[in-house]
mmCIF file of C-alpha atoms and ligand atoms in Angstrom:
data_model
loop_
_atom_site.group_PDB
_atom_site.id
_atom_site.type_symbol
_atom_site.label_atom_id
_atom_site.label_comp_id
_atom_site.label_asym_id
_atom_site.label_seq_id
_atom_site.Cartn_x
_atom_site.Cartn_y
_atom_site.Cartn_z
ATOM 1 C CA MET A 1 -11.687 18.218 -10.730
ATOM 2 C CA SER A 2 -8.263 18.648 -12.173
ATOM 3 C CA GLY A 3 -6.760 16.362 -14.781
ATOM 4 C CA ASN A 4 -3.588 14.393 -14.182
ATOM 5 C CA ASP A 5 -1.661 12.722 -16.939
ATOM 6 C CA HIS A 6 -0.111 9.384 -16.137
ATOM 7 C CA ASP A 7 1.252 6.482 -18.090
ATOM 8 C CA VAL A 8 -0.024 3.943 -15.595
ATOM 9 C CA VAL A 9 -2.669 4.050 -12.884
ATOM 10 C CA VAL A 10 -2.619 1.073 -10.539
ATOM 11 C CA ILE A 11 -5.804 0.498 -8.546
ATOM 12 C CA GLY A 12 -4.853 -1.108 -5.243
ATOM 13 C CA GLY A 13 -1.570 -1.034 -3.347
ATOM 14 C CA GLY A 14 -1.364 -4.622 -2.130
ATOM 15 C CA PRO A 15 1.358 -7.060 -3.226
ATOM 16 C CA ALA A 16 0.051 -7.237 -6.822
ATOM 17 C CA GLY A 17 -0.223 -3.479 -7.335
ATOM 18 C CA LEU A 18 3.087 -2.693 -5.640
ATOM 19 C CA SER A 19 4.910 -5.325 -7.638
ATOM 20 C CA ALA A 20 3.407 -3.984 -10.881
ATOM 21 C CA ALA A 21 4.356 -0.412 -9.974
ATOM 22 C CA ILE A 22 7.963 -1.389 -9.225
ATOM 23 C CA TYR A 23 8.223 -2.631 -12.812
ATOM 24 C CA THR A 24 6.389 0.227 -14.526
ATOM 25 C CA SER A 25 8.177 2.977 -12.618
ATOM 26 C CA ARG A 26 11.582 1.314 -13.156
ATOM 27 C CA ALA A 27 10.677 1.359 -16.830
ATOM 28 C CA GLU A 28 10.327 5.131 -16.387
ATOM 29 C CA LEU A 29 6.583 5.164 -16.885
ATOM 30 C CA LYS A 30 4.812 7.754 -14.764
ATOM 31 C CA THR A 31 2.947 5.579 -12.287
ATOM 32 C CA VAL A 32 0.477 6.305 -9.537
ATOM 33 C CA ILE A 33 -1.035 3.789 -7.135
ATOM 34 C CA LEU A 34 -4.466 4.606 -5.762
ATOM 35 C CA ASP A 35 -4.844 2.678 -2.557
ATOM 36 C CA GLU A 36 -7.729 2.643 -0.155
ATOM 37 C CA PRO A 37 -6.306 2.377 3.389
ATOM 38 C CA ASN A 38 -7.082 -0.272 6.042
ATOM 39 C CA LYS A 39 -5.722 -3.378 4.436
ATOM 40 C CA LEU A 40 -6.578 -6.752 5.904
ATOM 41 C CA LEU A 41 -3.085 -8.022 5.091
ATOM 42 C CA GLU A 42 -1.698 -5.476 7.560
ATOM 43 C CA LYS A 43 -3.363 -7.556 10.270
ATOM 44 C CA ALA A 44 -1.351 -10.669 9.429
ATOM 45 C CA GLU A 45 1.110 -10.973 12.295
ATOM 46 C CA ARG A 46 3.451 -13.340 10.507
ATOM 47 C CA ILE A 47 3.735 -14.502 6.943
ATOM 48 C CA ASP A 48 5.806 -17.645 6.794
ATOM 49 C CA ASN A 49 5.423 -18.729 3.203
ATOM 50 C CA TYR A 50 6.785 -15.766 1.284
ATOM 51 C CA PHE A 51 10.166 -16.166 -0.327
ATOM 52 C CA GLY A 52 13.186 -14.388 1.190
ATOM 53 C CA PHE A 53 12.040 -14.075 4.811
ATOM 54 C CA PRO A 54 13.450 -17.077 6.672
ATOM 55 C CA ASP A 55 12.036 -15.861 9.997
ATOM 56 C CA GLY A 56 8.706 -14.713 8.571
ATOM 57 C CA VAL A 57 7.567 -11.133 8.159
ATOM 58 C CA SER A 58 4.494 -9.220 9.296
ATOM 59 C CA GLY A 59 1.985 -8.164 6.646
ATOM 60 C CA LYS A 60 2.555 -4.533 7.566
ATOM 61 C CA GLU A 61 6.318 -4.730 7.192
ATOM 62 C CA LEU A 62 6.071 -6.500 3.850
ATOM 63 C CA LEU A 63 3.693 -3.836 2.503
ATOM 64 C CA ASP A 64 5.812 -0.973 3.875
ATOM 65 C CA ARG A 65 8.913 -2.413 2.221
ATOM 66 C CA GLY A 66 7.124 -2.884 -1.105
ATOM 67 C CA ARG A 67 5.790 0.633 -0.991
ATOM 68 C CA LYS A 68 9.215 2.134 -0.265
ATOM 69 C CA GLN A 69 10.687 0.115 -3.123
ATOM 70 C CA ALA A 70 8.040 1.358 -5.582
ATOM 71 C CA GLU A 71 8.496 4.943 -4.363
ATOM 72 C CA ARG A 72 12.264 4.666 -4.867
ATOM 73 C CA PHE A 73 11.653 4.322 -8.599
ATOM 74 C CA GLY A 74 9.221 7.212 -8.712
ATOM 75 C CA THR A 75 5.820 5.653 -8.053
ATOM 76 C CA GLU A 76 3.434 7.990 -6.278
ATOM 77 C CA VAL A 77 1.239 6.212 -3.736
ATOM 78 C CA LEU A 78 -1.976 8.008 -2.825
ATOM 79 C CA GLU A 79 -4.442 6.922 -0.180
ATOM 80 C CA GLU A 80 -7.470 7.488 -2.366
ATOM 81 C CA LYS A 81 -10.180 5.089 -3.390
ATOM 82 C CA ALA A 82 -10.785 4.632 -7.102
ATOM 83 C CA LEU A 83 -14.499 5.076 -7.545
ATOM 84 C CA LEU A 84 -14.966 4.880 -11.267
ATOM 85 C CA THR A 85 -13.066 3.904 -14.374
ATOM 86 C CA LYS A 86 -14.040 4.789 -17.896
ATOM 87 C CA ILE A 87 -12.681 5.041 -21.382
ATOM 88 C CA ASP A 88 -11.338 8.547 -21.907
ATOM 89 C CA PRO A 89 -13.855 10.322 -24.111
ATOM 90 C CA ARG A 90 -11.029 12.592 -25.313
ATOM 91 C CA GLY A 91 -9.185 9.557 -26.712
ATOM 92 C CA GLU A 92 -5.925 7.783 -25.850
ATOM 93 C CA GLY A 93 -6.556 5.826 -22.710
ATOM 94 C CA TYR A 94 -8.679 5.851 -19.598
ATOM 95 C CA VAL A 95 -9.929 8.033 -16.792
ATOM 96 C CA VAL A 96 -9.987 6.963 -13.155
ATOM 97 C CA GLU A 97 -11.988 9.045 -10.705
ATOM 98 C CA THR A 98 -11.517 9.338 -6.964
ATOM 99 C CA ALA A 99 -13.571 11.539 -4.630
ATOM 100 C CA GLU A 100 -10.980 14.304 -4.981
ATOM 101 C CA ARG A 101 -9.916 14.264 -8.638
ATOM 102 C CA GLU A 102 -9.542 12.388 -11.850
ATOM 103 C CA PHE A 103 -6.518 10.708 -13.400
ATOM 104 C CA LYS A 104 -6.055 10.394 -17.105
ATOM 105 C CA THR A 105 -3.875 7.449 -18.005
ATOM 106 C CA LYS A 106 -2.583 5.465 -20.940
ATOM 107 C CA GLY A 107 -2.907 2.127 -19.161
ATOM 108 C CA LEU A 108 -4.532 0.571 -16.130
ATOM 109 C CA ILE A 109 -3.598 -2.202 -13.749
ATOM 110 C CA ILE A 110 -6.518 -3.385 -11.659
ATOM 111 C CA SER A 111 -5.431 -4.998 -8.393
ATOM 112 C CA PRO A 112 -7.902 -4.105 -5.619
ATOM 113 C CA GLY A 113 -7.858 -7.605 -4.121
ATOM 114 C CA ILE A 114 -11.073 -9.141 -2.986
ATOM 115 C CA GLN A 115 -13.295 -7.366 -0.517
ATOM 116 C CA HIS A 116 -13.952 -9.529 2.473
ATOM 117 C CA GLU A 117 -17.257 -8.396 3.761
ATOM 118 C CA LYS A 118 -17.286 -8.292 7.514
ATOM 119 C CA PRO A 119 -20.673 -9.574 8.578
ATOM 120 C CA PRO A 120 -22.257 -7.573 11.391
ATOM 121 C CA ILE A 121 -21.908 -10.345 13.954
ATOM 122 C CA GLU A 122 -21.096 -9.585 17.559
ATOM 123 C CA GLY A 123 -17.561 -10.612 18.494
ATOM 124 C CA ILE A 124 -16.207 -11.010 14.928
ATOM 125 C CA LYS A 125 -13.692 -8.214 15.269
ATOM 126 C CA GLU A 126 -12.601 -9.280 18.748
ATOM 127 C CA TYR A 127 -11.663 -12.776 17.552
ATOM 128 C CA GLU A 128 -9.906 -11.832 14.310
ATOM 129 C CA GLY A 129 -6.642 -13.783 14.371
ATOM 130 C CA LYS A 130 -7.919 -15.728 17.421
ATOM 131 C CA GLY A 131 -10.241 -18.080 15.597
ATOM 132 C CA VAL A 132 -11.845 -15.790 13.039
ATOM 133 C CA SER A 133 -9.962 -15.984 9.763
ATOM 134 C CA TYR A 134 -10.353 -14.556 6.266
ATOM 135 C CA CYS A 135 -7.940 -16.855 4.423
ATOM 136 C CA VAL A 136 -8.340 -20.622 4.284
ATOM 137 C CA VAL A 137 -5.150 -21.214 2.280
ATOM 138 C CA CYS A 138 -3.175 -19.272 4.879
ATOM 139 C CA ASP A 139 -4.743 -20.618 8.062
ATOM 140 C CA ALA A 140 -6.125 -24.087 7.249
ATOM 141 C CA PRO A 141 -3.037 -25.901 8.661
ATOM 142 C CA LEU A 142 -3.794 -24.305 12.057
ATOM 143 C CA TYR A 143 -7.153 -26.080 12.111
ATOM 144 C CA LYS A 144 -6.026 -29.641 11.449
ATOM 145 C CA ASP A 145 -8.750 -32.015 12.739
ATOM 146 C CA LYS A 146 -10.533 -29.143 14.477
ATOM 147 C CA ARG A 147 -14.162 -27.999 14.236
ATOM 148 C CA VAL A 148 -14.478 -25.158 11.777
ATOM 149 C CA GLY A 149 -17.405 -23.137 10.510
ATOM 150 C CA LEU A 150 -17.309 -21.364 7.162
ATOM 151 C CA LEU A 151 -19.488 -18.350 6.630
ATOM 152 C CA GLY A 152 -20.744 -17.650 3.143
ATOM 153 C CA SER A 153 -23.324 -18.637 0.595
ATOM 154 C CA GLU A 154 -21.638 -18.289 -2.798
ATOM 155 C CA ASP A 155 -18.898 -19.984 -4.869
ATOM 156 C CA LEU A 156 -16.133 -18.745 -2.581
ATOM 157 C CA VAL A 157 -17.437 -20.621 0.471
ATOM 158 C CA ALA A 158 -17.680 -23.886 -1.475
ATOM 159 C CA LYS A 159 -14.152 -23.554 -2.834
ATOM 160 C CA GLU A 160 -12.780 -22.711 0.601
ATOM 161 C CA ALA A 161 -14.659 -25.630 2.212
ATOM 162 C CA LEU A 162 -13.129 -28.048 -0.313
ATOM 163 C CA GLU A 163 -9.677 -26.644 0.454
ATOM 164 C CA LEU A 164 -10.234 -26.861 4.226
ATOM 165 C CA TYR A 165 -11.507 -30.441 3.902
ATOM 166 C CA GLU A 166 -7.923 -31.533 3.243
ATOM 167 C CA PHE A 167 -7.113 -30.513 6.830
ATOM 168 C CA THR A 168 -10.296 -31.258 8.734
ATOM 169 C CA LYS A 169 -13.476 -33.134 7.948
ATOM 170 C CA ASP A 170 -15.316 -31.396 10.807
ATOM 171 C CA ILE A 171 -16.668 -28.546 8.719
ATOM 172 C CA LYS A 172 -19.997 -26.775 8.625
ATOM 173 C CA ILE A 173 -21.107 -24.059 6.248
ATOM 174 C CA TYR A 174 -23.261 -21.257 7.643
ATOM 175 C CA THR A 175 -25.127 -19.133 5.115
ATOM 176 C CA ASN A 176 -26.242 -16.671 7.804
ATOM 177 C CA GLY A 177 -29.819 -16.576 6.565
ATOM 178 C CA ASN A 178 -28.940 -16.328 2.858
ATOM 179 C CA ASP A 179 -29.869 -18.683 0.041
ATOM 180 C CA LEU A 180 -27.087 -20.628 -1.644
ATOM 181 C CA HIS A 181 -25.814 -19.198 -4.939
ATOM 182 C CA MET A 182 -23.277 -21.513 -6.506
ATOM 183 C CA PRO A 183 -23.009 -23.741 -9.558
ATOM 184 C CA ASP A 184 -24.576 -27.214 -9.189
ATOM 185 C CA SER A 185 -21.157 -28.804 -9.710
ATOM 186 C CA LEU A 186 -19.814 -27.179 -6.536
ATOM 187 C CA HIS A 187 -22.968 -27.904 -4.540
ATOM 188 C CA THR A 188 -22.767 -31.564 -5.570
ATOM 189 C CA LYS A 189 -19.155 -31.777 -4.392
ATOM 190 C CA LEU A 190 -20.169 -30.439 -0.968
ATOM 191 C CA GLN A 191 -23.005 -32.960 -0.789
ATOM 192 C CA LYS A 192 -20.717 -35.842 -1.741
ATOM 193 C CA LEU A 193 -18.393 -34.933 1.121
ATOM 194 C CA LYS A 194 -21.431 -34.627 3.425
ATOM 195 C CA ILE A 195 -20.490 -31.084 4.462
ATOM 196 C CA PRO A 196 -23.528 -29.771 6.325
ATOM 197 C CA ILE A 197 -25.017 -26.424 5.384
ATOM 198 C CA GLU A 198 -26.952 -24.473 7.991
ATOM 199 C CA LYS A 199 -29.087 -21.485 7.099
ATOM 200 C CA GLY A 200 -29.579 -20.008 10.577
ATOM 201 C CA GLU A 201 -28.251 -16.577 11.450
ATOM 202 C CA ILE A 202 -25.116 -16.389 13.580
ATOM 203 C CA GLU A 203 -25.822 -13.974 16.425
ATOM 204 C CA GLU A 204 -22.507 -13.984 18.191
ATOM 205 C CA VAL A 205 -18.993 -15.349 18.107
ATOM 206 C CA VAL A 206 -18.026 -16.397 21.637
ATOM 207 C CA GLY A 207 -14.858 -17.526 23.384
ATOM 208 C CA ASP A 208 -12.251 -16.622 25.970
ATOM 209 C CA GLU A 209 -8.619 -16.261 24.818
ATOM 210 C CA SER A 210 -9.717 -17.619 21.461
ATOM 211 C CA LEU A 211 -12.979 -18.533 19.758
ATOM 212 C CA THR A 212 -14.847 -21.472 21.268
ATOM 213 C CA GLY A 213 -18.269 -21.318 19.713
ATOM 214 C CA LEU A 214 -21.022 -19.660 17.736
ATOM 215 C CA LYS A 215 -24.409 -18.591 19.017
ATOM 216 C CA ILE A 216 -27.022 -19.411 16.398
ATOM 217 C CA GLU A 217 -30.617 -18.451 17.036
ATOM 218 C CA GLY A 218 -30.130 -18.774 20.787
ATOM 219 C CA GLU A 219 -28.262 -22.084 20.631
ATOM 220 C CA LEU A 220 -24.516 -22.415 21.287
ATOM 221 C CA GLN A 221 -22.562 -24.560 18.827
ATOM 222 C CA GLU A 222 -18.986 -25.396 19.820
ATOM 223 C CA MET A 223 -16.385 -24.470 17.192
ATOM 224 C CA ASP A 224 -12.642 -23.872 17.098
ATOM 225 C CA GLY A 225 -12.656 -21.524 14.162
ATOM 226 C CA LEU A 226 -14.807 -19.462 11.826
ATOM 227 C CA MET A 227 -13.570 -18.744 8.321
ATOM 228 C CA ILE A 228 -15.232 -15.810 6.610
ATOM 229 C CA ALA A 229 -15.748 -16.746 2.993
ATOM 230 C CA GLU A 230 -18.133 -14.018 1.968
ATOM 231 C CA GLY A 231 -16.460 -11.903 -0.557
ATOM 232 C CA SER A 232 -17.012 -9.862 -3.586
ATOM 233 C CA SER A 233 -14.476 -8.167 -5.728
ATOM 234 C CA GLY A 234 -14.754 -4.378 -5.957
ATOM 235 C CA SER A 235 -13.001 -4.908 -9.253
ATOM 236 C CA LEU A 236 -16.293 -6.151 -10.675
ATOM 237 C CA ASP A 237 -17.548 -2.575 -10.829
ATOM 238 C CA PHE A 238 -14.501 -1.570 -12.858
ATOM 239 C CA ALA A 239 -14.978 -4.617 -15.055
ATOM 240 C CA ARG A 240 -18.546 -3.605 -15.812
ATOM 241 C CA SER A 241 -17.638 -0.050 -16.751
ATOM 242 C CA LEU A 242 -14.762 -1.116 -19.023
ATOM 243 C CA GLY A 243 -16.373 -4.163 -20.604
ATOM 244 C CA ILE A 244 -14.032 -6.725 -19.000
ATOM 245 C CA THR A 245 -15.345 -10.276 -18.918
ATOM 246 C CA THR A 246 -15.865 -11.800 -15.477
ATOM 247 C CA GLU A 247 -16.258 -15.419 -14.450
ATOM 248 C CA ASP A 248 -17.299 -16.786 -11.049
ATOM 249 C CA GLY A 249 -16.943 -13.333 -9.474
ATOM 250 C CA VAL A 250 -13.404 -12.654 -10.664
ATOM 251 C CA LEU A 251 -11.886 -10.838 -13.632
ATOM 252 C CA LYS A 252 -11.005 -13.008 -16.586
ATOM 253 C CA VAL A 253 -7.430 -12.547 -17.829
ATOM 254 C CA ASP A 254 -5.161 -14.358 -20.267
ATOM 255 C CA GLU A 255 -1.741 -15.840 -19.428
ATOM 256 C CA ASN A 256 -0.205 -12.346 -19.590
ATOM 257 C CA MET A 257 -2.794 -10.892 -17.186
ATOM 258 C CA SER A 258 -4.417 -8.924 -19.986
ATOM 259 C CA THR A 259 -8.155 -8.446 -19.550
ATOM 260 C CA GLY A 260 -8.643 -8.325 -23.305
ATOM 261 C CA VAL A 261 -9.526 -4.630 -23.052
ATOM 262 C CA PRO A 262 -6.548 -2.860 -24.632
ATOM 263 C CA GLY A 263 -4.110 -1.496 -22.050
ATOM 264 C CA VAL A 264 -6.037 -2.890 -19.091
ATOM 265 C CA TYR A 265 -4.415 -5.620 -17.028
ATOM 266 C CA ALA A 266 -5.497 -7.223 -13.756
ATOM 267 C CA ALA A 267 -3.534 -9.101 -11.102
ATOM 268 C CA GLY A 268 -3.761 -10.623 -7.645
ATOM 269 C CA ASP A 269 -6.773 -11.855 -5.706
ATOM 270 C CA CYS A 270 -9.206 -10.083 -8.058
ATOM 271 C CA VAL A 271 -8.405 -12.609 -10.790
ATOM 272 C CA GLY A 272 -8.940 -15.616 -8.499
ATOM 273 C CA GLY A 273 -6.358 -18.386 -8.526
ATOM 274 C CA ALA A 274 -4.076 -19.077 -5.582
ATOM 275 C CA ARG A 275 -4.951 -15.960 -3.558
ATOM 276 C CA GLN A 276 -1.457 -15.871 -2.111
ATOM 277 C CA ILE A 277 1.128 -13.114 -1.865
ATOM 278 C CA SER A 278 3.637 -14.889 -4.096
ATOM 279 C CA ALA A 279 1.013 -15.354 -6.824
ATOM 280 C CA ALA A 280 -0.077 -11.705 -6.559
ATOM 281 C CA VAL A 281 3.518 -10.485 -6.847
ATOM 282 C CA GLY A 282 4.185 -12.643 -9.907
ATOM 283 C CA GLU A 283 0.954 -11.622 -11.592
ATOM 284 C CA GLY A 284 1.644 -7.945 -10.891
ATOM 285 C CA ALA A 285 5.025 -8.268 -12.594
ATOM 286 C CA LYS A 286 3.500 -10.010 -15.622
ATOM 287 C CA ALA A 287 0.763 -7.393 -15.933
ATOM 288 C CA ALA A 288 3.338 -4.611 -15.790
ATOM 289 C CA LEU A 289 5.559 -6.209 -18.423
ATOM 290 C CA GLY A 290 2.604 -6.496 -20.792
ATOM 291 C CA LEU A 291 1.571 -2.898 -20.247
ATOM 292 C CA ILE A 292 5.132 -1.580 -20.602
ATOM 293 C CA THR A 293 5.347 -3.223 -24.026
ATOM 294 C CA ASP A 294 1.957 -1.821 -25.068
ATOM 295 C CA ILE A 295 2.929 1.692 -24.061
ATOM 296 C CA ARG A 296 6.401 1.508 -25.624
ATOM 297 C CA GLU A 297 4.866 0.327 -28.863
ATOM 298 C CA ASP A 298 2.447 3.219 -28.674
ATOM 299 C CA SER A 299 -0.431 0.849 -29.196
ATOM 300 C CA TYR A 300 -2.438 2.741 -26.573
ATOM 301 C CA LYS A 301 -3.161 5.301 -29.257
ATOM 302 C CA ASP A 302 -5.569 2.818 -30.819
ATOM 303 C CA TRP A 303 -7.339 2.105 -27.544
ATOM 304 C CA SER A 304 -9.883 4.855 -27.572
ATOM 305 C CA VAL A 305 -13.279 4.225 -29.050
HETATM 306 C C1 FAD B 1 -5.190 -11.877 7.598
HETATM 307 C C2 FAD B 1 -4.588 -12.399 6.304
HETATM 308 C C3 FAD B 1 -3.476 -13.212 6.345
HETATM 309 C C4 FAD B 1 -2.895 -13.659 5.161
HETATM 310 N N1 FAD B 1 -1.786 -14.434 5.243
HETATM 311 C C5 FAD B 1 -1.162 -14.829 4.108
HETATM 312 C C6 FAD B 1 0.025 -15.599 4.164
HETATM 313 O O1 FAD B 1 0.520 -15.944 5.242
HETATM 314 N N2 FAD B 1 0.617 -15.923 2.991
HETATM 315 C C7 FAD B 1 0.103 -15.574 1.771
HETATM 316 O O2 FAD B 1 0.717 -15.870 0.747
HETATM 317 N N3 FAD B 1 -1.052 -14.890 1.695
HETATM 318 C C8 FAD B 1 -1.697 -14.513 2.827
HETATM 319 N N4 FAD B 1 -2.875 -13.815 2.744
HETATM 320 C C9 FAD B 1 -3.474 -13.586 1.416
HETATM 321 C C10 FAD B 1 -2.790 -12.398 0.756
HETATM 322 O O3 FAD B 1 -2.832 -11.310 1.650
HETATM 323 C C11 FAD B 1 -3.454 -12.031 -0.571
HETATM 324 O O4 FAD B 1 -3.457 -13.140 -1.443
HETATM 325 C C12 FAD B 1 -2.707 -10.874 -1.221
HETATM 326 O O5 FAD B 1 -2.601 -9.775 -0.329
HETATM 327 C C13 FAD B 1 -3.405 -10.446 -2.497
HETATM 328 O O6 FAD B 1 -2.755 -9.311 -2.985
HETATM 329 P P1 FAD B 1 -3.532 -8.242 -3.881
HETATM 330 O O7 FAD B 1 -2.537 -7.192 -4.185
HETATM 331 O O8 FAD B 1 -4.226 -8.919 -4.985
HETATM 332 O O9 FAD B 1 -4.696 -7.675 -2.968
HETATM 333 P P2 FAD B 1 -4.687 -6.983 -1.549
HETATM 334 O O10 FAD B 1 -3.526 -7.376 -0.728
HETATM 335 O O11 FAD B 1 -6.041 -7.255 -0.993
HETATM 336 O O12 FAD B 1 -4.532 -5.449 -1.866
HETATM 337 C C14 FAD B 1 -5.529 -4.730 -2.518
HETATM 338 C C15 FAD B 1 -5.454 -3.286 -2.099
HETATM 339 O O13 FAD B 1 -6.353 -2.527 -2.918
HETATM 340 C C16 FAD B 1 -7.077 -1.620 -2.089
HETATM 341 N N5 FAD B 1 -8.328 -1.304 -2.782
HETATM 342 C C17 FAD B 1 -9.464 -2.036 -2.879
HETATM 343 N N6 FAD B 1 -10.382 -1.392 -3.606
HETATM 344 C C18 FAD B 1 -9.806 -0.224 -3.993
HETATM 345 C C19 FAD B 1 -10.244 0.888 -4.744
HETATM 346 N N7 FAD B 1 -11.480 0.916 -5.274
HETATM 347 N N8 FAD B 1 -9.401 1.925 -4.923
HETATM 348 C C20 FAD B 1 -8.165 1.911 -4.387
HETATM 349 N N9 FAD B 1 -7.687 0.879 -3.651
HETATM 350 C C21 FAD B 1 -8.502 -0.167 -3.461
HETATM 351 C C22 FAD B 1 -7.240 -2.394 -0.789
HETATM 352 O O14 FAD B 1 -7.518 -1.509 0.276
HETATM 353 C C23 FAD B 1 -5.869 -3.045 -0.656
HETATM 354 O O15 FAD B 1 -4.961 -2.152 -0.073
HETATM 355 C C24 FAD B 1 -3.466 -13.332 3.916
HETATM 356 C C25 FAD B 1 -4.608 -12.539 3.877
HETATM 357 C C26 FAD B 1 -5.165 -12.067 5.043
HETATM 358 C C27 FAD B 1 -6.376 -11.205 4.985
#
């Protein structure tokens, strides 16, 4: 492996990471974004709630524009997955490893989003965008008063069900054979709203032009939508290796997006919150501003153990 010296390594090239990199590279900090390809956001045909696009914009176009903007100021964007982060044993910063090489850096911005785990259910892929959704905040208005299943068994599914309940009361949670893992407070809220929870395994998502039902242990249940709310943040692995505190499956940050580990900031879906593009962009900017100050003040020199 060869060493690379950077001021800033950004893990994840979604809206949060791109926004952060625009700031750090404009501040003339040597910035690289490590970005695993195949983004879910690229599948969004039209984003209607992001500022500045009166006719909407596709997820792909928005990301392409953000990337070009970051590159204009000198950011290097590499399609490489960050596999490991650690404190640089040689002092002054951190090391990020990909399969090909390692990057030595003064500061880190962690923005890998949340990994939506695609359950191995027949038909899921075919009905993505036609009834199968990965984002309740984005798609809930499309399901007003419709029958919607939510797939998941942890905190995320409960939070998404409560959000969806504002649009439709006809909700059912499917744990797909898993036990529930969520705080009692969330479970109690679901019970109070009488949201049913079914443990059976979903065998198939069925429909014609769009999703019409779910096959569960041989029985067909009619549904208009299935929201996938199984998710875990890949950022948790980075959090563990760097000693960042986590809470409810997301990275804990302060109001400046600092993780509390010197020179390490986090932004976007991996810190929870609104899970929206506008929030991710704002958080990326805040994280970058904090890190720019740290690096300019040379405080990174005290970061090593
Ligand atoms: C289909 C869909 C439609 C949506 N529609 C809307 C909408 O209309 N409006 C709205 O505001 N929001 C919408 N959202 C939500 C929005 O996309 C997210 O809130 C936003 O993208 C979060 O930005 P982020 O930068 O935190 O993470 P992401 O956009 O998820 O970007 C993270 C990036 O990091 C990469 N990555 C992950 N792990 C690693 C690693 N180890 N190393 C390197 N790279 C890594 C990922 O591949 C990805 O490219 C939608 C989401 C989806 C999936």
